[in-house]
GROMACS .gro file of C-alpha atoms in nm:
model
  349
    1MET     CA    1  19.428   2.947 -13.795
    2ALA     CA    2  19.240   2.590 -13.771
    3GLN     CA    3  18.923   2.742 -13.639
    4GLN     CA    4  18.944   3.017 -13.921
    5GLN     CA    5  19.016   2.749 -14.171
    6ASN     CA    6  18.707   2.538 -14.071
    7ASN     CA    7  18.489   2.848 -14.074
    8LYS     CA    8  18.578   2.950 -14.420
    9GLU     CA    9  18.540   2.614 -14.565
   10GLY     CA   10  18.199   2.562 -14.414
   11THR     CA   11  18.121   2.906 -14.572
   12ALA     CA   12  18.249   2.799 -14.894
   13LEU     CA   13  18.025   2.480 -14.883
   14ILE     CA   14  17.710   2.675 -14.821
   15GLN     CA   15  17.781   2.955 -15.081
   16LYS     CA   16  17.870   2.697 -15.336
   17ARG     CA   17  17.532   2.508 -15.281
   18ASN     CA   18  17.335   2.821 -15.250
   19SER     CA   19  17.471   2.977 -15.575
   20ASN     CA   20  17.314   2.661 -15.759
   21SER     CA   21  16.973   2.675 -15.647
   22ARG     CA   22  16.737   2.900 -15.462
   23GLY     CA   23  16.382   2.795 -15.331
   24SER     CA   24  16.036   2.967 -15.246
   25LEU     CA   25  15.881   2.970 -14.924
   26ILE     CA   26  15.653   2.666 -15.015
   27ALA     CA   27  15.934   2.476 -15.138
   28ALA     CA   28  16.152   2.540 -14.824
   29SER     CA   29  15.845   2.481 -14.604
   30PHE     CA   30  15.780   2.146 -14.779
   31ASN     CA   31  16.140   2.034 -14.715
   32PHE     CA   32  16.133   2.157 -14.367
   33ILE     CA   33  15.807   1.934 -14.282
   34ASN     CA   34  15.974   1.647 -14.451
   35SER     CA   35  16.272   1.697 -14.216
   36ILE     CA   36  16.052   1.742 -13.905
   37ILE     CA   37  15.809   1.444 -13.981
   38GLY     CA   38  16.031   1.133 -13.997
   39SER     CA   39  16.024   0.801 -13.836
   40GLY     CA   40  15.934   0.954 -13.481
   41ILE     CA   41  15.590   1.020 -13.577
   42ILE     CA   42  15.503   0.637 -13.536
   43GLY     CA   43  15.630   0.663 -13.183
   44LEU     CA   44  15.404   0.934 -13.081
   45PRO     CA   45  15.091   0.729 -12.997
   46TYR     CA   46  15.324   0.549 -12.739
   47ALA     CA   47  15.412   0.874 -12.607
   48LEU     CA   48  15.050   0.950 -12.544
   49ASN     CA   49  15.002   0.596 -12.384
   50GLN     CA   50  15.279   0.680 -12.137
   51ALA     CA   51  15.170   1.032 -12.032
   52GLY     CA   52  14.782   1.011 -12.078
   53LEU     CA   53  14.596   1.172 -12.365
   54PRO     CA   54  14.545   1.522 -12.188
   55LEU     CA   55  14.919   1.564 -12.051
   56GLY     CA   56  15.040   1.412 -12.371
   57LEU     CA   57  14.886   1.657 -12.612
   58ILE     CA   58  14.977   1.947 -12.403
   59LEU     CA   59  15.334   1.813 -12.401
   60LEU     CA   60  15.326   1.773 -12.772
   61ILE     CA   61  15.192   2.122 -12.825
   62LEU     CA   62  15.464   2.286 -12.587
   63VAL     CA   63  15.747   2.090 -12.788
   64GLY     CA   64  15.591   2.231 -13.115
   65PHE     CA   65  15.579   2.584 -12.976
   66ILE     CA   66  15.948   2.542 -12.831
   67THR     CA   67  16.062   2.407 -13.149
   68ASP     CA   68  15.927   2.691 -13.329
   69TYR     CA   69  16.083   2.953 -13.122
   70SER     CA   70  16.428   2.786 -13.108
   71ILE     CA   71  16.438   2.759 -13.490
   72VAL     CA   72  16.385   3.136 -13.503
   73LEU     CA   73  16.627   3.199 -13.253
   74LEU     CA   74  16.895   2.977 -13.422
   75ILE     CA   75  16.862   3.195 -13.725
   76LYS     CA   76  16.863   3.515 -13.527
   77GLY     CA   77  17.205   3.413 -13.377
   78GLY     CA   78  17.327   3.329 -13.702
   79ASN     CA   79  17.229   3.685 -13.814
   80LEU     CA   80  17.394   3.853 -13.533
   81SER     CA   81  17.716   3.672 -13.559
   82GLY     CA   82  17.720   3.677 -13.935
   83SER     CA   83  17.733   3.301 -13.955
   84THR     CA   84  17.575   3.085 -14.247
   85SER     CA   85  17.569   2.753 -14.083
   86TYR     CA   86  17.496   2.596 -13.749
   87GLN     CA   87  17.837   2.498 -13.713
   88SER     CA   88  17.994   2.829 -13.770
   89LEU     CA   89  17.770   3.003 -13.536
   90VAL     CA   90  17.863   2.774 -13.251
   91GLN     CA   91  18.225   2.808 -13.339
   92SER     CA   92  18.208   3.189 -13.354
   93THR     CA   93  18.044   3.181 -13.014
   94PHE     CA   94  18.223   2.914 -12.823
   95GLY     CA   95  18.528   2.849 -13.015
   96PHE     CA   96  18.666   2.534 -13.169
   97PRO     CA   97  18.543   2.307 -12.861
   98GLY     CA   98  18.198   2.411 -12.914
   99PHE     CA   99  18.223   2.358 -13.291
  100LEU     CA  100  18.351   1.993 -13.207
  101ILE     CA  101  18.067   1.919 -12.977
  102LEU     CA  102  17.800   2.046 -13.207
  103SER     CA  103  17.961   1.865 -13.506
  104ALA     CA  104  17.935   1.546 -13.291
  105LEU     CA  105  17.578   1.611 -13.217
  106GLN     CA  106  17.484   1.712 -13.561
  107PHE     CA  107  17.643   1.373 -13.700
  108LEU     CA  108  17.477   1.155 -13.408
  109TYR     CA  109  17.132   1.277 -13.462
  110PRO     CA  110  17.080   1.233 -13.842
  111PHE     CA  111  17.289   0.931 -13.836
  112ILE     CA  112  17.077   0.756 -13.560
  113ALA     CA  113  16.759   0.901 -13.738
  114MET     CA  114  16.913   0.689 -14.043
  115ILE     CA  115  16.935   0.386 -13.826
  116SER     CA  116  16.544   0.442 -13.731
  117TYR     CA  117  16.461   0.489 -14.102
  118ASN     CA  118  16.635   0.178 -14.185
  119ILE     CA  119  16.449  -0.034 -13.912
  120THR     CA  120  16.131   0.128 -14.012
  121THR     CA  121  16.175   0.058 -14.378
  122GLY     CA  122  16.298  -0.276 -14.340
  123ASP     CA  123  16.009  -0.349 -14.102
  124THR     CA  124  15.732  -0.198 -14.309
  125LEU     CA  125  15.836  -0.277 -14.667
  126THR     CA  126  15.938  -0.619 -14.572
  127LYS     CA  127  15.569  -0.676 -14.419
  128VAL     CA  128  15.427  -0.510 -14.756
  129PHE     CA  129  15.608  -0.725 -14.990
  130GLN     CA  130  15.519  -1.045 -14.770
  131ARG     CA  131  15.157  -0.966 -14.797
  132ILE     CA  132  15.172  -0.864 -15.192
  133PRO     CA  133  15.352  -1.173 -15.365
  134GLY     CA  134  15.702   0.122 -13.937
  135ALA     CA  135  15.913   1.468 -13.320
  136PHE     CA  136  16.027   1.783 -13.424
  137ILE     CA  137  16.407   1.806 -13.446
  138CYS     CA  138  16.504   1.973 -13.748
  139HIS     CA  139  16.780   2.235 -13.650
  140HIS     CA  140  17.060   2.047 -13.799
  141ASN     CA  141  16.897   2.134 -14.134
  142SER     CA  142  16.781   2.478 -14.055
  143PHE     CA  143  17.068   2.678 -14.210
  144LEU     CA  144  17.065   2.463 -14.513
  145ILE     CA  145  16.700   2.546 -14.583
  146TYR     CA  146  16.739   2.906 -14.464
  147ASN     CA  147  17.006   2.967 -14.731
  148SER     CA  148  16.810   2.799 -15.015
  149LEU     CA  149  16.551   3.051 -14.994
  150ASP     CA  150  16.504   3.327 -15.266
  151GLN     CA  151  16.533   3.603 -15.001
  152PRO     CA  152  16.688   3.464 -14.674
  153THR     CA  153  16.556   3.726 -14.440
  154LEU     CA  154  16.460   3.658 -14.068
  155SER     CA  155  16.070   3.748 -14.150
  156SER     CA  156  16.080   3.506 -14.448
  157TRP     CA  157  16.228   3.226 -14.223
  158SER     CA  158  15.979   3.298 -13.943
  159ARG     CA  159  15.696   3.216 -14.174
  160VAL     CA  160  15.870   2.911 -14.316
  161THR     CA  161  15.918   2.816 -13.951
  162HIS     CA  162  15.554   2.871 -13.844
  163ILE     CA  163  15.395   2.721 -14.134
  164SER     CA  164  15.644   2.408 -14.128
  165VAL     CA  165  15.627   2.351 -13.757
  166GLY     CA  166  15.241   2.432 -13.741
  167SER     CA  167  15.161   2.194 -13.999
  168SER     CA  168  15.389   1.929 -13.837
  169LEU     CA  169  15.235   1.971 -13.510
  170ILE     CA  170  14.872   1.917 -13.656
  171ILE     CA  171  14.987   1.607 -13.847
  172SER     CA  172  15.174   1.460 -13.558
  173ALA     CA  173  14.895   1.540 -13.331
  174THR     CA  174  14.627   1.395 -13.541
  175PHE     CA  175  14.833   1.089 -13.603
  176ALA     CA  176  14.900   1.049 -13.222
  177VAL     CA  177  14.546   1.092 -13.098
  178ALA     CA  178  14.404   0.839 -13.362
  179GLY     CA  179  14.675   0.578 -13.289
  180TYR     CA  180  14.634   0.604 -12.920
  181THR     CA  181  14.263   0.606 -12.916
  182THR     CA  182  14.250   0.304 -13.138
  183PHE     CA  183  14.455   0.075 -12.917
  184THR     CA  184  14.484   0.261 -12.578
  185GLY     CA  185  14.688   0.085 -12.335
  186TYR     CA  186  14.800  -0.170 -12.568
  187THR     CA  187  14.979   0.099 -12.789
  188GLN     CA  188  15.329  -0.001 -12.890
  189GLY     CA  189  15.637   0.214 -12.947
  190ASP     CA  190  15.609   0.144 -13.330
  191ILE     CA  191  15.214   0.190 -13.386
  192PHE     CA  192  15.253  -0.037 -13.686
  193GLU     CA  193  15.331  -0.327 -13.463
  194ASN     CA  194  14.960  -0.281 -13.323
  195TYR     CA  195  14.830  -0.394 -13.644
  196CYS     CA  196  14.774  -0.751 -13.774
  197ARG     CA  197  14.967  -0.880 -14.071
  198ASN     CA  198  14.675  -0.972 -14.256
  199ASP     CA  199  14.531  -0.614 -14.244
  200ASN     CA  200  14.526  -0.462 -14.603
  201LEU     CA  201  14.464  -0.122 -14.491
  202ALA     CA  202  14.765  -0.138 -14.268
  203THR     CA  203  14.985  -0.303 -14.505
  204PHE     CA  204  14.911   0.004 -14.754
  205GLY     CA  205  14.994   0.241 -14.458
  206ARG     CA  206  15.329   0.057 -14.418
  207PHE     CA  207  15.411   0.088 -14.776
  208CYS     CA  208  15.328   0.475 -14.773
  209PHE     CA  209  15.513   0.525 -14.461
  210GLY     CA  210  15.807   0.327 -14.578
  211PHE     CA  211  15.819   0.517 -14.921
  212SER     CA  212  15.814   0.870 -14.751
  213ILE     CA  213  16.101   0.757 -14.517
  214ILE     CA  214  16.311   0.649 -14.808
  215THR     CA  215  16.273   1.006 -14.946
  216THR     CA  216  16.388   1.141 -14.621
  217PHE     CA  217  16.687   0.910 -14.584
  218PRO     CA  218  16.916   1.107 -14.830
  219LEU     CA  219  16.855   1.445 -14.635
  220GLU     CA  220  16.993   1.296 -14.317
  221CYS     CA  221  17.254   1.144 -14.512
  222PHE     CA  222  17.370   1.458 -14.655
  223VAL     CA  223  17.397   1.624 -14.310
  224THR     CA  224  17.615   1.365 -14.172
  225ARG     CA  225  17.844   1.356 -14.479
  226GLU     CA  226  17.867   1.738 -14.454
  227VAL     CA  227  17.975   1.730 -14.093
  228ILE     CA  228  18.255   1.478 -14.189
  229SER     CA  229  18.345   1.708 -14.480
  230ASN     CA  230  18.358   2.007 -14.243
  231VAL     CA  231  18.532   1.845 -13.931
  232ILE     CA  232  18.758   1.586 -14.091
  233CYS     CA  233  18.859   1.682 -14.435
  234SER     CA  234  18.794   2.080 -14.378
  235ARG     CA  235  18.763   2.111 -14.771
  236LEU     CA  236  18.525   2.037 -15.070
  237LEU     CA  237  18.512   1.678 -15.135
  238SER     CA  238  18.642   1.513 -15.447
  239LYS     CA  239  18.399   1.286 -15.638
  240ALA     CA  240  18.580   0.972 -15.526
  241GLU     CA  241  18.557   1.089 -15.161
  242HIS     CA  242  18.211   1.205 -15.192
  243VAL     CA  243  18.112   0.840 -15.304
  244ALA     CA  244  18.349   0.669 -15.041
  245ILE     CA  245  18.225   0.858 -14.728
  246THR     CA  246  17.851   0.822 -14.870
  247LEU     CA  247  17.889   0.437 -14.893
  248LEU     CA  248  18.083   0.425 -14.549
  249ILE     CA  249  17.798   0.611 -14.370
  250VAL     CA  250  17.548   0.400 -14.530
  251ALA     CA  251  17.712   0.085 -14.461
  252VAL     CA  252  17.763   0.138 -14.112
  253CYS     CA  253  17.411   0.285 -14.039
  254THR     CA  254  17.273  -0.038 -14.231
  255ALA     CA  255  17.505  -0.274 -14.005
  256LEU     CA  256  17.376  -0.110 -13.693
  257SER     CA  257  17.014  -0.109 -13.778
  258LEU     CA  258  17.037  -0.491 -13.876
  259ALA     CA  259  17.189  -0.566 -13.546
  260TYR     CA  260  16.944  -0.386 -13.320
  261ASP     CA  261  16.585  -0.329 -13.468
  262CYS     CA  262  16.396  -0.204 -13.173
  263LEU     CA  263  16.275   0.130 -13.287
  264GLY     CA  264  16.134   0.264 -12.986
  265MET     CA  265  16.463   0.244 -12.798
  266VAL     CA  266  16.650   0.406 -13.088
  267LEU     CA  267  16.405   0.707 -13.077
  268GLU     CA  268  16.444   0.739 -12.717
  269LEU     CA  269  16.800   0.764 -12.718
  270ASN     CA  270  16.842   0.984 -13.010
  271GLY     CA  271  16.559   1.221 -12.844
  272ALA     CA  272  16.764   1.234 -12.514
  273LEU     CA  273  17.105   1.245 -12.620
  274SER     CA  274  17.098   1.450 -12.972
  275ALA     CA  275  16.769   1.641 -13.009
  276THR     CA  276  16.761   1.798 -12.671
  277PRO     CA  277  17.071   1.989 -12.673
  278LEU     CA  278  17.017   2.080 -13.048
  279ILE     CA  279  16.669   2.203 -12.972
  280PHE     CA  280  16.691   2.352 -12.604
  281ILE     CA  281  17.032   2.416 -12.520
  282ILE     CA  282  17.268   2.526 -12.804
  283PRO     CA  283  17.043   2.767 -12.993
  284SER     CA  284  16.946   2.934 -12.667
  285ALA     CA  285  17.332   2.938 -12.529
  286CYS     CA  286  17.454   3.100 -12.854
  287TYR     CA  287  17.191   3.372 -12.869
  288LEU     CA  288  17.265   3.472 -12.508
  289LYS     CA  289  17.633   3.477 -12.544
  290ILE     CA  290  17.638   3.687 -12.853
  291SER     CA  291  17.334   3.916 -12.825
  292PRO     CA  292  17.418   4.247 -12.649
  293GLY     CA  293  17.266   4.352 -12.292
  294SER     CA  294  17.217   4.178 -11.968
  295TRP     CA  295  17.098   3.813 -11.941
  296PHE     CA  296  16.815   3.943 -11.700
  297GLN     CA  297  16.673   4.146 -11.993
  298SER     CA  298  16.297   4.015 -12.092
  299ASP     CA  299  16.400   3.874 -12.415
  300LYS     CA  300  16.649   3.661 -12.281
  301MET     CA  301  16.451   3.502 -12.002
  302ILE     CA  302  16.287   3.247 -12.243
  303PRO     CA  303  16.620   3.126 -12.367
  304ALA     CA  304  16.769   3.086 -12.020
  305LEU     CA  305  16.472   2.903 -11.922
  306LEU     CA  306  16.511   2.661 -12.236
  307ILE     CA  307  16.866   2.583 -12.104
  308ILE     CA  308  16.764   2.476 -11.778
  309ILE     CA  309  16.464   2.288 -11.916
  310GLY     CA  310  16.691   2.103 -12.164
  311LEU     CA  311  16.963   1.991 -11.909
  312VAL     CA  312  16.701   1.861 -11.706
  313VAL     CA  313  16.519   1.665 -11.986
  314MET     CA  314  16.842   1.541 -12.138
  315ILE     CA  315  16.975   1.409 -11.787
  316ILE     CA  316  16.650   1.243 -11.673
  317GLY     CA  317  16.581   1.120 -12.041
  318LEU     CA  318  16.926   0.934 -12.049
  319ILE     CA  319  16.880   0.794 -11.724
  320MET     CA  320  16.537   0.653 -11.788
  321THR     CA  321  16.651   0.526 -12.089
  322GLY     CA  322  16.920   0.321 -11.963
  323VAL     CA  323  16.732   0.220 -11.617
  324PHE     CA  324  16.374   0.167 -11.774
  325PRO     CA  325  16.450   0.051 -12.139
  326GLN     CA  326  16.131   0.018 -12.333
  327ASP     CA  327  16.005  -0.331 -12.423
  328CYS     CA  328  16.043  -0.421 -12.780
  329SER     CA  329  15.762  -0.647 -12.928
  330HIS     CA  330  15.921  -0.630 -13.288
  331GLY     CA  331  15.776  -0.888 -13.527
  332VAL     CA  332  15.525  -1.004 -13.243
  333GLU     CA  333  15.159  -1.047 -13.347
  334MET     CA  334  14.918  -0.880 -13.083
  335PHE     CA  335  14.696  -1.120 -12.913
  336TYR     CA  336  14.357  -0.969 -13.065
  337CYS     CA  337  14.490  -1.057 -13.420
  338THR     CA  338  14.281  -1.314 -13.595
  339ASP     CA  339  14.223  -1.447 -13.938
  340VAL     CA  340  13.951  -1.180 -14.007
  341ASN     CA  341  14.097  -0.908 -14.220
  342ILE     CA  342  13.978  -0.608 -14.020
  343SER     CA  343  14.098  -0.301 -13.847
  344GLY     CA  344  13.914  -0.251 -13.549
  345THR     CA  345  13.929  -0.063 -13.188
  346VAL     CA  346  14.053  -0.281 -12.898
  347PRO     CA  347  13.906  -0.274 -12.561
  348PRO     CA  348  14.088  -0.051 -12.308
  349LYS     CA  349  14.358  -0.207 -12.093
   0.00000   0.00000   0.00000
C-alpha cells in the first residue's frame, strides 16, 4: 500500500507539472546541456593532468558515449514499465527498498552538486568583486525533461540526448584540453586556481562561470526538494512547506560549503558515490530486470557490462578518494603569478 501511494504521488507530481507547460526539442536540449555542464567542467583539465592527454580524452569520450547510451536506456526502461519518473521506475522494478536507495542517491547527487556550486560561486564571484570595487551526470533530471517535451517519444528523446550529450562532450573536451595544455603539470583541481588574481581575462571568466552556476543551482534544488516531497511527505507540498523545505535545503548546503571549500574533493566524492550508480548501475539493472528474454541476448550485453564497470569504478573511486585525497590549493597564488596582468603558458612540470 505504501509503495502504491508513493508511486501515485510521484506520478501526480509529474502530471501536474506537465499539464502546465510543454517544451520543444531545442528547449529540452538546452535545459539538458545546462544540467550536464555544471561545476564539474572546471575539474576536467586536472583529470587530463592525472590521466595524460591521450588517455584522458579517450576516457572523456568513452564516458560521453556511456552517458548517452544509459540515458536512452533509462527512458526505455520507463516505457517498458509504464513509469513516468526515475523513482517510479526503480520502485516498479526493485520494490520499495530500491526506491529508497535511488531516492538517497537522487538527493545526494544534486545536494553535493549544490555544495560545489556554492564553493564555485563563492570563490569566483568573490574574486570578481574584489577585482572590480571556480561531467556528465544528468540522469536525475532525465524524466523531468523527457516529460516536458511536446511529444515525449523515445525517438524524440534520443535526438535530445544525442544533441545534449554530444554538445556537452565537445564543450567539455575543448575546455579540458585548453586548460590542461595551458598549465600542463601544474593544473589544479579547480582550473581557476591556476590563474593569477590580477588577470582581468580570468576575472571575467570567473564572473561568467559563476553566473552560469547560479542559473543551474535552482534546477538541482528542485530535484532535492522533489525527492523529499516524494519520500517523506508523499504528497504535494503546501506553499508554506514548499518554502520551508527549500530554505532548509539551501541553508544546510550553504553551511556545508562554508565549512569545506575544496572543490576538487567534493567533485571526486560526488562522482564516485552518486554519479557512478546513477549513470552505470541503476539504469542498466532496471532495463535488464524488466525487459523480456534472456540476459545473454546481444542487446543486453552492454547493460550487463556497464553494471560490472560501474561497480568497479565506484569501489575503486571511493577507496582512492579516501586513501589519496586531492590536495587543495584554494586561495593560494601560483608561483608564476607576477604583477604583470597577463595570461600566459607556463613551462611543463
